[in-house]
mmCIF file of C-alpha atoms in Angstrom:
data_model
loop_
_atom_site.group_PDB
_atom_site.id
_atom_site.type_symbol
_atom_site.label_atom_id
_atom_site.label_comp_id
_atom_site.label_asym_id
_atom_site.label_seq_id
_atom_site.Cartn_x
_atom_site.Cartn_y
_atom_site.Cartn_z
ATOM 1 C CA MET A 1 -15.959 -29.372 -13.704
ATOM 2 C CA THR A 2 -19.198 -28.524 -10.499
ATOM 3 C CA THR A 3 -22.254 -29.552 -13.129
ATOM 4 C CA PRO A 4 -21.794 -33.632 -13.490
ATOM 5 C CA THR A 5 -23.407 -32.796 -17.560
ATOM 6 C CA ALA A 6 -20.157 -31.368 -18.184
ATOM 7 C CA SER A 7 -16.914 -33.686 -17.804
ATOM 8 C CA ARG A 8 -14.642 -32.507 -20.223
ATOM 9 C CA SER A 9 -11.212 -31.283 -19.261
ATOM 10 C CA THR A 10 -11.237 -27.936 -19.499
ATOM 11 C CA GLY A 11 -8.427 -28.096 -21.683
ATOM 12 C CA THR A 12 -8.428 -26.929 -25.274
ATOM 13 C CA ARG A 13 -6.863 -27.709 -28.261
ATOM 14 C CA ALA A 14 -4.826 -24.391 -28.288
ATOM 15 C CA THR A 15 -4.091 -24.671 -24.312
ATOM 16 C CA ARG A 16 -2.690 -28.409 -25.175
ATOM 17 C CA VAL A 17 -0.372 -27.074 -28.227
ATOM 18 C CA ILE A 18 0.976 -24.663 -25.853
ATOM 19 C CA GLY A 19 1.314 -26.585 -22.926
ATOM 20 C CA ILE A 20 3.323 -29.252 -25.011
ATOM 21 C CA ALA A 21 5.456 -26.624 -26.414
ATOM 22 C CA ALA A 22 6.246 -25.183 -22.989
ATOM 23 C CA ILE A 23 8.096 -28.485 -22.042
ATOM 24 C CA VAL A 24 9.538 -28.414 -25.039
ATOM 25 C CA MET A 25 11.126 -25.656 -24.536
ATOM 26 C CA SER A 26 12.432 -25.972 -21.308
ATOM 27 C CA ALA A 27 13.993 -29.138 -22.018
ATOM 28 C CA TRP A 28 16.235 -27.173 -24.673
ATOM 29 C CA LEU A 29 16.824 -24.118 -21.989
ATOM 30 C CA TRP A 30 18.292 -26.985 -18.931
ATOM 31 C CA LEU A 31 20.258 -27.926 -22.040
ATOM 32 C CA PHE A 32 22.082 -25.231 -23.166
ATOM 33 C CA GLY A 33 21.634 -23.348 -19.707
ATOM 34 C CA LEU A 34 23.271 -26.199 -17.179
ATOM 35 C CA VAL A 35 24.774 -28.037 -19.318
ATOM 36 C CA LEU A 36 25.855 -26.924 -23.313
ATOM 37 C CA SER A 37 26.505 -22.893 -22.172
ATOM 38 C CA PRO A 38 30.611 -22.822 -21.094
ATOM 39 C CA ALA A 39 30.850 -21.759 -17.071
ATOM 40 C CA ASP A 40 31.143 -17.724 -16.536
ATOM 41 C CA VAL A 41 35.054 -16.511 -16.856
ATOM 42 C CA THR A 42 34.165 -14.332 -13.287
ATOM 43 C CA GLN A 43 31.282 -15.812 -12.019
ATOM 44 C CA GLY A 44 31.951 -19.386 -12.240
ATOM 45 C CA ASP A 45 28.685 -21.782 -12.323
ATOM 46 C CA ALA A 46 26.985 -19.027 -10.424
ATOM 47 C CA VAL A 47 26.162 -17.625 -13.774
ATOM 48 C CA ARG A 48 23.538 -19.610 -14.315
ATOM 49 C CA ILE A 49 21.281 -17.931 -11.618
ATOM 50 C CA MET A 50 20.902 -14.813 -14.070
ATOM 51 C CA TYR A 51 19.520 -17.671 -16.615
ATOM 52 C CA VAL A 52 16.645 -17.869 -14.567
ATOM 53 C CA HIS A 53 17.057 -14.640 -12.369
ATOM 54 C CA VAL A 54 16.673 -12.408 -15.200
ATOM 55 C CA PRO A 55 13.755 -13.410 -17.316
ATOM 56 C CA SER A 56 12.066 -14.285 -14.119
ATOM 57 C CA VAL A 57 11.711 -10.466 -12.789
ATOM 58 C CA TRP A 58 10.704 -9.398 -16.620
ATOM 59 C CA LEU A 59 8.156 -11.508 -16.896
ATOM 60 C CA ALA A 60 7.099 -10.512 -13.481
ATOM 61 C CA TYR A 61 6.867 -6.927 -14.213
ATOM 62 C CA LEU A 62 5.562 -7.530 -17.388
ATOM 63 C CA ALA A 63 2.354 -9.566 -15.277
ATOM 64 C CA PHE A 64 2.237 -6.664 -12.662
ATOM 65 C CA VAL A 65 2.095 -3.914 -15.985
ATOM 66 C CA VAL A 66 -0.844 -6.357 -17.165
ATOM 67 C CA THR A 67 -2.773 -6.440 -13.619
ATOM 68 C CA ALA A 68 -2.580 -2.642 -13.785
ATOM 69 C CA VAL A 69 -4.086 -1.722 -17.282
ATOM 70 C CA CYS A 70 -6.653 -4.682 -16.748
ATOM 71 C CA SER A 71 -7.459 -2.817 -13.078
ATOM 72 C CA VAL A 72 -7.735 0.374 -15.092
ATOM 73 C CA TRP A 73 -10.177 -1.138 -17.483
ATOM 74 C CA VAL A 74 -11.965 -2.660 -14.956
ATOM 75 C CA LEU A 75 -12.377 1.489 -12.949
ATOM 76 C CA VAL A 76 -13.050 2.645 -16.014
ATOM 77 C CA ALA A 77 -16.308 0.217 -17.419
ATOM 78 C CA ARG A 78 -17.195 0.337 -13.726
ATOM 79 C CA GLY A 79 -16.969 -3.673 -12.839
ATOM 80 C CA ARG A 80 -18.539 -4.829 -15.828
ATOM 81 C CA VAL A 81 -15.865 -7.048 -17.515
ATOM 82 C CA PRO A 82 -15.186 -10.422 -15.762
ATOM 83 C CA GLY A 83 -13.244 -11.522 -18.396
ATOM 84 C CA VAL A 84 -10.724 -7.600 -18.045
ATOM 85 C CA ASP A 85 -10.739 -8.919 -14.147
ATOM 86 C CA ARG A 86 -9.614 -12.474 -14.315
ATOM 87 C CA VAL A 87 -6.839 -11.560 -16.484
ATOM 88 C CA ALA A 88 -5.553 -8.580 -13.671
ATOM 89 C CA GLY A 89 -6.473 -11.765 -11.190
ATOM 90 C CA ALA A 90 -4.325 -14.377 -13.268
ATOM 91 C CA SER A 91 -1.597 -11.738 -14.376
ATOM 92 C CA ALA A 92 -0.598 -11.041 -10.246
ATOM 93 C CA GLU A 93 -0.535 -14.696 -9.368
ATOM 94 C CA ILE A 94 1.955 -14.924 -12.253
ATOM 95 C CA GLY A 95 3.225 -12.096 -11.619
ATOM 96 C CA VAL A 96 3.923 -12.738 -7.647
ATOM 97 C CA VAL A 97 5.139 -16.444 -8.307
ATOM 98 C CA PHE A 98 7.970 -15.219 -10.442
ATOM 99 C CA MET A 99 8.662 -11.716 -8.229
ATOM 100 C CA ALA A 100 9.626 -14.382 -5.186
ATOM 101 C CA VAL A 101 11.808 -16.588 -8.382
ATOM 102 C CA THR A 102 13.808 -13.330 -8.984
ATOM 103 C CA LEU A 103 14.142 -12.428 -5.248
ATOM 104 C CA VAL A 104 15.245 -15.844 -4.041
ATOM 105 C CA SER A 105 17.961 -16.397 -7.086
ATOM 106 C CA GLY A 106 18.750 -12.526 -7.041
ATOM 107 C CA MET A 107 19.330 -13.053 -2.873
ATOM 108 C CA LEU A 108 21.819 -16.333 -4.270
ATOM 109 C CA GLY A 109 23.089 -14.680 -6.592
ATOM 110 C CA GLY A 110 23.917 -11.827 -4.689
ATOM 111 C CA ARG A 111 25.650 -13.936 -1.986
ATOM 112 C CA ILE A 112 27.779 -15.631 -4.241
ATOM 113 C CA THR A 113 28.929 -12.428 -6.483
ATOM 114 C CA TRP A 114 28.652 -9.674 -4.014
ATOM 115 C CA GLY A 115 28.995 -11.711 -0.564
ATOM 116 C CA VAL A 116 25.466 -10.540 0.652
ATOM 117 C CA TYR A 117 22.154 -11.927 0.532
ATOM 118 C CA TRP A 118 20.785 -8.254 0.898
ATOM 119 C CA GLN A 119 21.508 -5.179 0.309
ATOM 120 C CA TRP A 120 19.846 -2.519 0.533
ATOM 121 C CA ASP A 121 19.205 -0.539 -2.658
ATOM 122 C CA ALA A 122 16.827 1.353 -4.027
ATOM 123 C CA ARG A 123 15.990 -1.123 -7.072
ATOM 124 C CA LEU A 124 16.212 -4.289 -3.881
ATOM 125 C CA THR A 125 13.629 -2.773 -1.604
ATOM 126 C CA THR A 126 10.757 -1.723 -4.118
ATOM 127 C CA THR A 127 10.737 -4.608 -5.711
ATOM 128 C CA ALA A 128 10.201 -6.355 -2.575
ATOM 129 C CA LEU A 129 7.827 -3.471 -1.360
ATOM 130 C CA LEU A 130 6.445 -4.591 -5.149
ATOM 131 C CA PHE A 131 5.638 -8.304 -3.994
ATOM 132 C CA ILE A 132 4.131 -7.404 -0.274
ATOM 133 C CA THR A 133 1.985 -5.251 -2.093
ATOM 134 C CA TYR A 134 0.957 -7.937 -4.771
ATOM 135 C CA VAL A 135 0.356 -10.455 -1.729
ATOM 136 C CA GLY A 136 -1.636 -8.285 -0.600
ATOM 137 C CA TYR A 137 -3.620 -7.632 -4.080
ATOM 138 C CA LEU A 138 -4.220 -11.481 -4.019
ATOM 139 C CA ALA A 139 -5.840 -11.417 0.039
ATOM 140 C CA VAL A 140 -7.976 -9.060 -1.109
ATOM 141 C CA ARG A 141 -9.310 -10.822 -4.471
ATOM 142 C CA GLY A 142 -10.009 -13.405 -1.756
ATOM 143 C CA LEU A 143 -12.293 -11.831 0.260
ATOM 144 C CA GLU A 144 -15.782 -12.277 0.536
ATOM 145 C CA GLY A 145 -18.993 -10.499 -1.431
ATOM 146 C CA THR A 146 -19.898 -10.485 -4.752
ATOM 147 C CA PRO A 147 -17.738 -11.314 -7.968
ATOM 148 C CA ASP A 148 -18.514 -7.635 -9.174
ATOM 149 C CA GLN A 149 -17.593 -6.093 -5.667
ATOM 150 C CA ARG A 150 -14.500 -8.016 -5.864
ATOM 151 C CA ALA A 151 -13.637 -7.265 -9.179
ATOM 152 C CA ARG A 152 -14.480 -3.772 -7.952
ATOM 153 C CA ARG A 153 -11.818 -3.806 -4.851
ATOM 154 C CA ALA A 154 -8.567 -5.738 -6.453
ATOM 155 C CA ALA A 155 -8.964 -2.632 -9.702
ATOM 156 C CA VAL A 156 -8.688 -0.416 -6.557
ATOM 157 C CA VAL A 157 -6.419 -1.955 -5.312
ATOM 158 C CA GLY A 158 -4.241 -2.483 -8.468
ATOM 159 C CA VAL A 159 -4.109 0.912 -8.729
ATOM 160 C CA VAL A 160 -3.166 2.030 -5.956
ATOM 161 C CA ALA A 161 -0.274 -0.598 -6.281
ATOM 162 C CA VAL A 162 1.416 1.022 -9.137
ATOM 163 C CA ALA A 163 0.961 4.553 -8.455
ATOM 164 C CA MET B 1 -40.026 18.442 -12.354
ATOM 165 C CA SER B 2 -39.681 22.330 -10.379
ATOM 166 C CA ALA B 3 -39.229 19.203 -7.520
ATOM 167 C CA HIS B 4 -36.633 17.075 -9.320
ATOM 168 C CA ASN B 5 -34.816 20.621 -9.914
ATOM 169 C CA SER B 6 -35.555 22.460 -6.043
ATOM 170 C CA ARG B 7 -33.730 18.717 -4.939
ATOM 171 C CA LYS B 8 -30.803 19.180 -7.538
ATOM 172 C CA SER B 9 -29.637 22.321 -6.680
ATOM 173 C CA ALA B 10 -30.167 21.437 -3.173
ATOM 174 C CA ALA B 11 -27.929 18.431 -3.023
ATOM 175 C CA PRO B 12 -24.577 20.372 -1.236
ATOM 176 C CA GLY B 13 -21.441 20.106 -3.565
ATOM 177 C CA VAL B 14 -18.005 18.182 -3.030
ATOM 178 C CA VAL B 15 -16.470 20.445 -0.030
ATOM 179 C CA THR B 16 -19.552 20.776 1.656
ATOM 180 C CA THR B 17 -20.604 17.750 2.143
ATOM 181 C CA ALA B 18 -16.585 16.061 2.701
ATOM 182 C CA LEU B 19 -16.683 19.370 5.924
ATOM 183 C CA MET B 20 -20.077 18.206 6.650
ATOM 184 C CA ILE B 21 -18.879 14.335 6.891
ATOM 185 C CA ALA B 22 -15.456 15.531 8.651
ATOM 186 C CA GLY B 23 -17.425 17.367 10.827
ATOM 187 C CA ARG B 24 -19.733 14.338 12.417
ATOM 188 C CA ASP B 25 -16.691 11.994 12.159
ATOM 189 C CA LEU B 26 -14.270 14.713 14.526
ATOM 190 C CA ARG B 27 -18.086 15.560 16.653
ATOM 191 C CA ILE B 28 -18.340 11.511 16.808
ATOM 192 C CA GLU B 29 -14.481 11.313 17.795
ATOM 193 C CA LEU B 30 -14.913 14.125 20.240
ATOM 194 C CA ARG B 31 -17.527 12.365 21.983
ATOM 195 C CA ALA B 32 -16.327 8.783 21.899
ATOM 196 C CA ARG B 33 -12.941 9.728 22.631
ATOM 197 C CA VAL B 34 -11.860 6.604 21.302
ATOM 198 C CA VAL B 35 -7.577 8.576 19.629
ATOM 199 C CA THR B 36 -7.420 10.507 22.743
ATOM 200 C CA ASN B 37 -8.102 7.933 25.060
ATOM 201 C CA GLN B 38 -6.892 4.290 23.459
ATOM 202 C CA VAL B 39 -4.537 5.364 20.441
ATOM 203 C CA ILE B 40 -2.227 8.501 21.758
ATOM 204 C CA PRO B 41 -1.879 6.084 24.929
ATOM 205 C CA PHE B 42 -1.041 3.284 22.388
ATOM 206 C CA ALA B 43 1.887 5.087 20.435
ATOM 207 C CA ALA B 44 3.053 6.418 23.676
ATOM 208 C CA VAL B 45 3.863 3.015 24.761
ATOM 209 C CA THR B 46 4.696 2.269 21.488
ATOM 210 C CA MET B 47 7.714 4.961 21.966
ATOM 211 C CA VAL B 48 8.464 3.543 25.556
ATOM 212 C CA LEU B 49 8.865 0.734 24.483
ATOM 213 C CA PHE B 50 10.920 1.964 21.889
ATOM 214 C CA ALA B 51 13.558 3.388 24.037
ATOM 215 C CA PHE B 52 13.394 -0.009 26.274
ATOM 216 C CA ALA B 53 14.331 -2.393 22.816
ATOM 217 C CA VAL B 54 17.078 0.762 22.239
ATOM 218 C CA ASP B 55 18.557 1.406 25.241
ATOM 219 C CA ASP B 56 20.694 4.046 24.068
ATOM 220 C CA THR B 57 20.087 7.841 24.040
ATOM 221 C CA GLY B 58 22.924 9.151 22.088
ATOM 222 C CA LEU B 59 21.171 6.914 19.881
ATOM 223 C CA LEU B 60 17.649 6.723 20.032
ATOM 224 C CA GLY B 61 17.603 10.126 19.588
ATOM 225 C CA ARG B 62 19.438 9.387 16.167
ATOM 226 C CA LEU B 63 16.256 7.261 15.423
ATOM 227 C CA ALA B 64 13.526 9.231 17.130
ATOM 228 C CA PRO B 65 12.361 10.859 13.795
ATOM 229 C CA GLY B 66 11.870 6.990 12.650
ATOM 230 C CA LEU B 67 10.732 6.029 15.792
ATOM 231 C CA ILE B 68 8.296 9.182 15.314
ATOM 232 C CA TRP B 69 6.518 8.116 11.899
ATOM 233 C CA LEU B 70 6.364 4.073 12.441
ATOM 234 C CA THR B 71 4.619 4.593 15.969
ATOM 235 C CA VAL B 72 2.476 7.231 13.321
ATOM 236 C CA MET B 73 1.962 4.646 10.752
ATOM 237 C CA PHE B 74 1.030 1.978 13.155
ATOM 238 C CA SER B 75 -1.409 5.102 14.843
ATOM 239 C CA LEU B 76 -2.904 5.008 10.782
ATOM 240 C CA LEU B 77 -3.585 1.884 11.228
ATOM 241 C CA LEU B 78 -5.943 1.803 14.231
ATOM 242 C CA CYS B 79 -7.430 5.589 13.147
ATOM 243 C CA ALA B 80 -8.600 3.931 9.549
ATOM 244 C CA GLN B 81 -10.219 1.316 11.229
ATOM 245 C CA ARG B 82 -11.880 3.577 13.453
ATOM 246 C CA ALA B 83 -13.012 5.226 11.420
ATOM 247 C CA PHE B 84 -14.604 2.908 9.223
ATOM 248 C CA ALA B 85 -15.988 0.641 11.953
ATOM 249 C CA ILE B 86 -18.249 4.000 13.265
ATOM 250 C CA GLU B 87 -19.419 3.399 9.233
ATOM 251 C CA SER B 88 -20.575 0.122 9.462
ATOM 252 C CA ALA B 89 -21.054 -0.426 12.244
ATOM 253 C CA ASP B 90 -25.055 0.706 11.338
ATOM 254 C CA GLY B 91 -24.534 0.354 8.534
ATOM 255 C CA ALA B 92 -24.171 4.178 8.168
ATOM 256 C CA LEU B 93 -22.020 4.320 4.785
ATOM 257 C CA GLU B 94 -24.288 2.353 2.959
ATOM 258 C CA ALA B 95 -26.747 4.651 3.787
ATOM 259 C CA LEU B 96 -24.783 7.664 2.573
ATOM 260 C CA ARG B 97 -24.205 5.663 -0.606
ATOM 261 C CA VAL B 98 -27.785 4.889 -1.309
ATOM 262 C CA ALA B 99 -29.058 8.683 -0.188
ATOM 263 C CA GLY B 100 -26.475 9.812 -3.553
ATOM 264 C CA VAL B 101 -23.652 11.027 -1.323
ATOM 265 C CA ASP B 102 -20.949 12.275 -4.058
ATOM 266 C CA PRO B 103 -18.508 9.772 -3.289
ATOM 267 C CA ILE B 104 -16.061 11.885 -3.592
ATOM 268 C CA GLY B 105 -17.198 13.505 -0.545
ATOM 269 C CA ILE B 106 -16.877 10.890 1.303
ATOM 270 C CA PHE B 107 -13.582 10.284 0.517
ATOM 271 C CA LEU B 108 -12.771 13.892 1.619
ATOM 272 C CA GLY B 109 -14.535 14.682 4.684
ATOM 273 C CA LYS B 110 -13.162 11.453 5.898
ATOM 274 C CA ALA B 111 -9.403 11.562 4.937
ATOM 275 C CA MET B 112 -9.538 14.934 6.538
ATOM 276 C CA ALA B 113 -11.126 13.678 9.566
ATOM 277 C CA LEU B 114 -8.140 11.187 9.495
ATOM 278 C CA MET B 115 -5.688 14.148 9.117
ATOM 279 C CA ALA B 116 -7.037 15.737 12.297
ATOM 280 C CA GLN B 117 -6.503 13.027 14.111
ATOM 281 C CA LEU B 118 -3.388 12.372 12.337
ATOM 282 C CA LEU B 119 -1.841 15.572 13.101
ATOM 283 C CA ALA B 120 -2.928 15.935 16.763
ATOM 284 C CA LEU B 121 -1.226 12.661 17.311
ATOM 285 C CA SER B 122 1.500 13.255 15.722
ATOM 286 C CA ALA B 123 1.858 17.115 17.756
ATOM 287 C CA VAL B 124 2.549 14.807 20.625
ATOM 288 C CA MET B 125 4.152 11.933 19.168
ATOM 289 C CA VAL B 126 6.943 15.064 18.278
ATOM 290 C CA VAL B 127 6.947 16.172 22.520
ATOM 291 C CA ALA B 128 6.838 12.984 23.697
ATOM 292 C CA ALA B 129 10.244 12.657 21.554
ATOM 293 C CA LEU B 130 11.731 15.399 22.602
ATOM 294 C CA VAL B 131 11.049 14.999 26.249
ATOM 295 C CA LEU B 132 11.669 10.786 26.182
ATOM 296 C CA TYR B 133 14.405 10.935 23.920
ATOM 297 C CA ASP B 134 16.431 13.704 24.752
ATOM 298 C CA LEU B 135 16.269 15.502 22.121
ATOM 299 C CA SER B 136 17.411 19.722 21.457
ATOM 300 C CA PRO B 137 16.463 21.089 17.962
ATOM 301 C CA PRO B 138 17.517 23.984 16.562
ATOM 302 C CA ALA B 139 14.346 26.622 15.749
ATOM 303 C CA ALA B 140 14.738 26.798 12.552
ATOM 304 C CA GLY B 141 13.827 23.688 11.618
ATOM 305 C CA ALA B 142 9.945 24.838 12.755
ATOM 306 C CA VAL B 143 8.902 25.278 9.274
ATOM 307 C CA VAL B 144 10.579 21.741 7.591
ATOM 308 C CA LEU B 145 9.013 19.892 10.882
ATOM 309 C CA VAL B 146 5.240 21.018 10.151
ATOM 310 C CA THR B 147 4.846 21.187 6.751
ATOM 311 C CA SER B 148 6.248 17.776 6.995
ATOM 312 C CA VAL B 149 3.564 16.714 9.419
ATOM 313 C CA ILE B 150 1.080 17.920 7.388
ATOM 314 C CA CYS B 151 1.790 16.943 3.973
ATOM 315 C CA ALA B 152 2.847 13.473 5.369
ATOM 316 C CA THR B 153 -0.333 13.275 7.523
ATOM 317 C CA CYS B 154 -2.261 14.557 4.340
ATOM 318 C CA ALA B 155 -0.393 11.490 2.072
ATOM 319 C CA LEU B 156 -1.215 8.938 5.518
ATOM 320 C CA ALA B 157 -4.908 9.799 6.088
ATOM 321 C CA ALA B 158 -5.781 10.113 1.852
ATOM 322 C CA THR B 159 -4.023 6.183 1.786
ATOM 323 C CA GLY B 160 -5.816 4.621 4.988
ATOM 324 C CA THR B 161 -9.378 6.035 3.719
ATOM 325 C CA ILE B 162 -9.065 4.007 0.401
ATOM 326 C CA TYR B 163 -8.125 0.994 1.564
ATOM 327 C CA ALA B 164 -9.945 0.556 6.013
ATOM 328 C CA GLY B 165 -12.515 1.447 3.133
ATOM 329 C CA LEU B 166 -12.517 -0.322 0.529
ATOM 330 C CA ALA B 167 -12.198 -3.540 3.072
ATOM 331 C CA ALA B 168 -14.597 -1.763 5.281
ATOM 332 C CA GLY B 169 -17.329 -4.181 6.936
ATOM 333 C CA VAL B 170 -15.794 -7.378 5.287
ATOM 334 C CA SER B 171 -14.615 -10.075 7.749
ATOM 335 C CA GLY B 172 -10.791 -10.596 8.305
ATOM 336 C CA ARG B 173 -10.509 -7.099 7.223
ATOM 337 C CA GLU B 174 -8.142 -6.082 11.159
ATOM 338 C CA THR B 175 -5.110 -8.338 9.499
ATOM 339 C CA LEU B 176 -5.049 -7.462 6.234
ATOM 340 C CA LEU B 177 -5.144 -3.223 6.051
ATOM 341 C CA PRO B 178 -2.103 -4.060 7.734
ATOM 342 C CA LEU B 179 -0.964 -5.618 4.341
ATOM 343 C CA LEU B 180 -2.403 -3.025 2.328
ATOM 344 C CA VAL B 181 -1.433 0.038 3.622
ATOM 345 C CA LEU B 182 2.168 -0.325 5.339
ATOM 346 C CA PRO B 183 3.993 -1.001 1.642
ATOM 347 C CA VAL B 184 2.523 1.766 -0.025
ATOM 348 C CA VAL B 185 2.762 4.203 2.891
ATOM 349 C CA SER B 186 6.289 3.533 2.991
ATOM 350 C CA PRO B 187 7.670 6.026 0.774
ATOM 351 C CA VAL B 188 5.745 8.157 3.554
ATOM 352 C CA LEU B 189 7.417 6.576 6.227
ATOM 353 C CA ILE B 190 11.563 7.450 3.883
ATOM 354 C CA GLY B 191 10.498 10.710 2.853
ATOM 355 C CA ALA B 192 8.781 12.253 6.910
ATOM 356 C CA THR B 193 11.665 10.475 8.709
ATOM 357 C CA ARG B 194 14.490 11.935 5.901
ATOM 358 C CA ALA B 195 12.305 15.675 6.548
ATOM 359 C CA VAL B 196 12.178 15.795 10.519
ATOM 360 C CA GLU B 197 15.839 13.987 11.233
ATOM 361 C CA ALA B 198 15.968 17.592 9.387
ATOM 362 C CA ALA B 199 14.232 19.192 10.839
ATOM 363 C CA LEU B 200 15.282 18.288 14.765
ATOM 364 C CA GLY B 201 19.165 18.175 13.367
ATOM 365 C CA THR B 202 18.809 14.158 14.579
ATOM 366 C CA GLY B 203 21.683 13.570 11.770
ATOM 367 C CA GLU B 204 24.264 15.293 10.094
ATOM 368 C CA ALA B 205 21.534 17.088 7.277
ATOM 369 C CA THR B 206 21.479 20.867 8.035
ATOM 370 C CA VAL B 207 17.932 22.089 7.956
ATOM 371 C CA ALA B 208 17.722 23.302 4.730
ATOM 372 C CA ASP B 209 17.811 19.501 3.216
ATOM 373 C CA GLY B 210 14.718 18.966 4.196
ATOM 374 C CA TRP B 211 12.647 20.709 1.108
ATOM 375 C CA PRO B 212 13.273 18.130 -0.526
ATOM 376 C CA TRP B 213 11.457 15.535 1.271
ATOM 377 C CA VAL B 214 9.283 17.892 1.803
ATOM 378 C CA GLY B 215 8.676 18.098 -1.527
ATOM 379 C CA LEU B 216 8.191 14.463 -2.367
ATOM 380 C CA LEU B 217 6.032 13.804 0.882
ATOM 381 C CA ALA B 218 3.921 17.293 -0.932
ATOM 382 C CA VAL B 219 3.954 14.993 -4.088
ATOM 383 C CA VAL B 220 2.580 11.984 -2.176
ATOM 384 C CA ALA B 221 0.420 13.932 -0.586
ATOM 385 C CA VAL B 222 -2.047 15.269 -3.834
ATOM 386 C CA ALA B 223 -1.068 12.474 -6.056
ATOM 387 C CA SER B 224 -2.651 10.197 -2.795
ATOM 388 C CA VAL B 225 -5.662 12.553 -2.603
ATOM 389 C CA VAL B 226 -6.608 12.409 -6.621
ATOM 390 C CA ILE B 227 -5.985 8.594 -6.524
ATOM 391 C CA GLY B 228 -8.118 7.881 -3.546
ATOM 392 C CA SER B 229 -10.641 10.564 -4.732
ATOM 393 C CA LEU B 230 -10.959 8.450 -8.412
ATOM 394 C CA THR B 231 -11.184 5.286 -7.416
ATOM 395 C CA PHE B 232 -13.033 5.333 -4.041
ATOM 396 C CA GLY B 233 -16.406 5.651 -5.223
ATOM 397 C CA SER B 234 -15.461 1.652 -7.196
ATOM 398 C CA ALA B 235 -14.019 0.284 -3.676
ATOM 399 C CA ILE B 236 -16.828 1.143 -1.415
ATOM 400 C CA GLN B 237 -19.726 0.006 -3.758
ATOM 401 C CA ASP B 238 -21.879 -3.139 -3.842
#
């Protein structure tokens, strides 16, 4: 915290409950994904990559949709909604992380199942471009300027990126 | 009240504003000759460097459309940067905004001037490719070539204007602009390359195969102009 008077943590009861639930669920997933579920008939243990790959790509796309919707909201409201802007930014960060997880896990899985790390098909290429676009989005958020200016600039990139 | 009304009626429309701004930008270019004396030579050197890197005339001929558009896209970064360097140097963009000039007019004007420069650049690059890469295009491809170049430069100019306007006057924009622009204009690179391939007859495609790609380019061009018009005001606001 920046002010000495506010020495409390930023957590609330809700975030702590969500955090504990996330730890418990992760342990549960590891148990099922890595130990209890059998290996695939054709892919063998490589199928376990899919347990990471598919959910992370869905999460990444969901995050980018949230960023896009919030960006449109910021533009329509002419930048007077700092909360929406923060959701857009946070969502883009989550999206970039999970898109990176998707690309890396997809390349590893692709190497095992197709024999190559990368294939130039439309889905892979657009996903990679989307990843770079949102890296650019985060870079725009890092530019100098007032928070309002930053919100509007980022929103423009968020909208153009989707289109 | 009457003074207010007369001032309002004297305010130029979007098209007039756009033409005035485009005219001013092109006049600045005519006097400073930055695109003519710096960007076009840069693009020409890039075309020559591609030839050094590939070092096979047959292969160069097949790659020519892609190399032309890669060069135009790299030059777009320089031209778009330049288009807003002249704005932010003396706070001209801020003055325009404070004076209440319609941001859509500013956007269209800047994009038109940028498109005119890119058109000239593309024409030089196509001629350079014909000469350097030993191409013999079919005459029937001329229409596809011209329409695809017009649509592609329009899309590139609009996208470049949005992002360069967004980053105008911000430190670190030189390195940021390529990161923002290149992924977004990649559909233009694909469409324009396929269309010009068909027009120049460098691939297996016939001239008629180029039209669907020209259609794609036209859609991208219209979409980028519309999105730019809607968002540019927010992008340049303080």
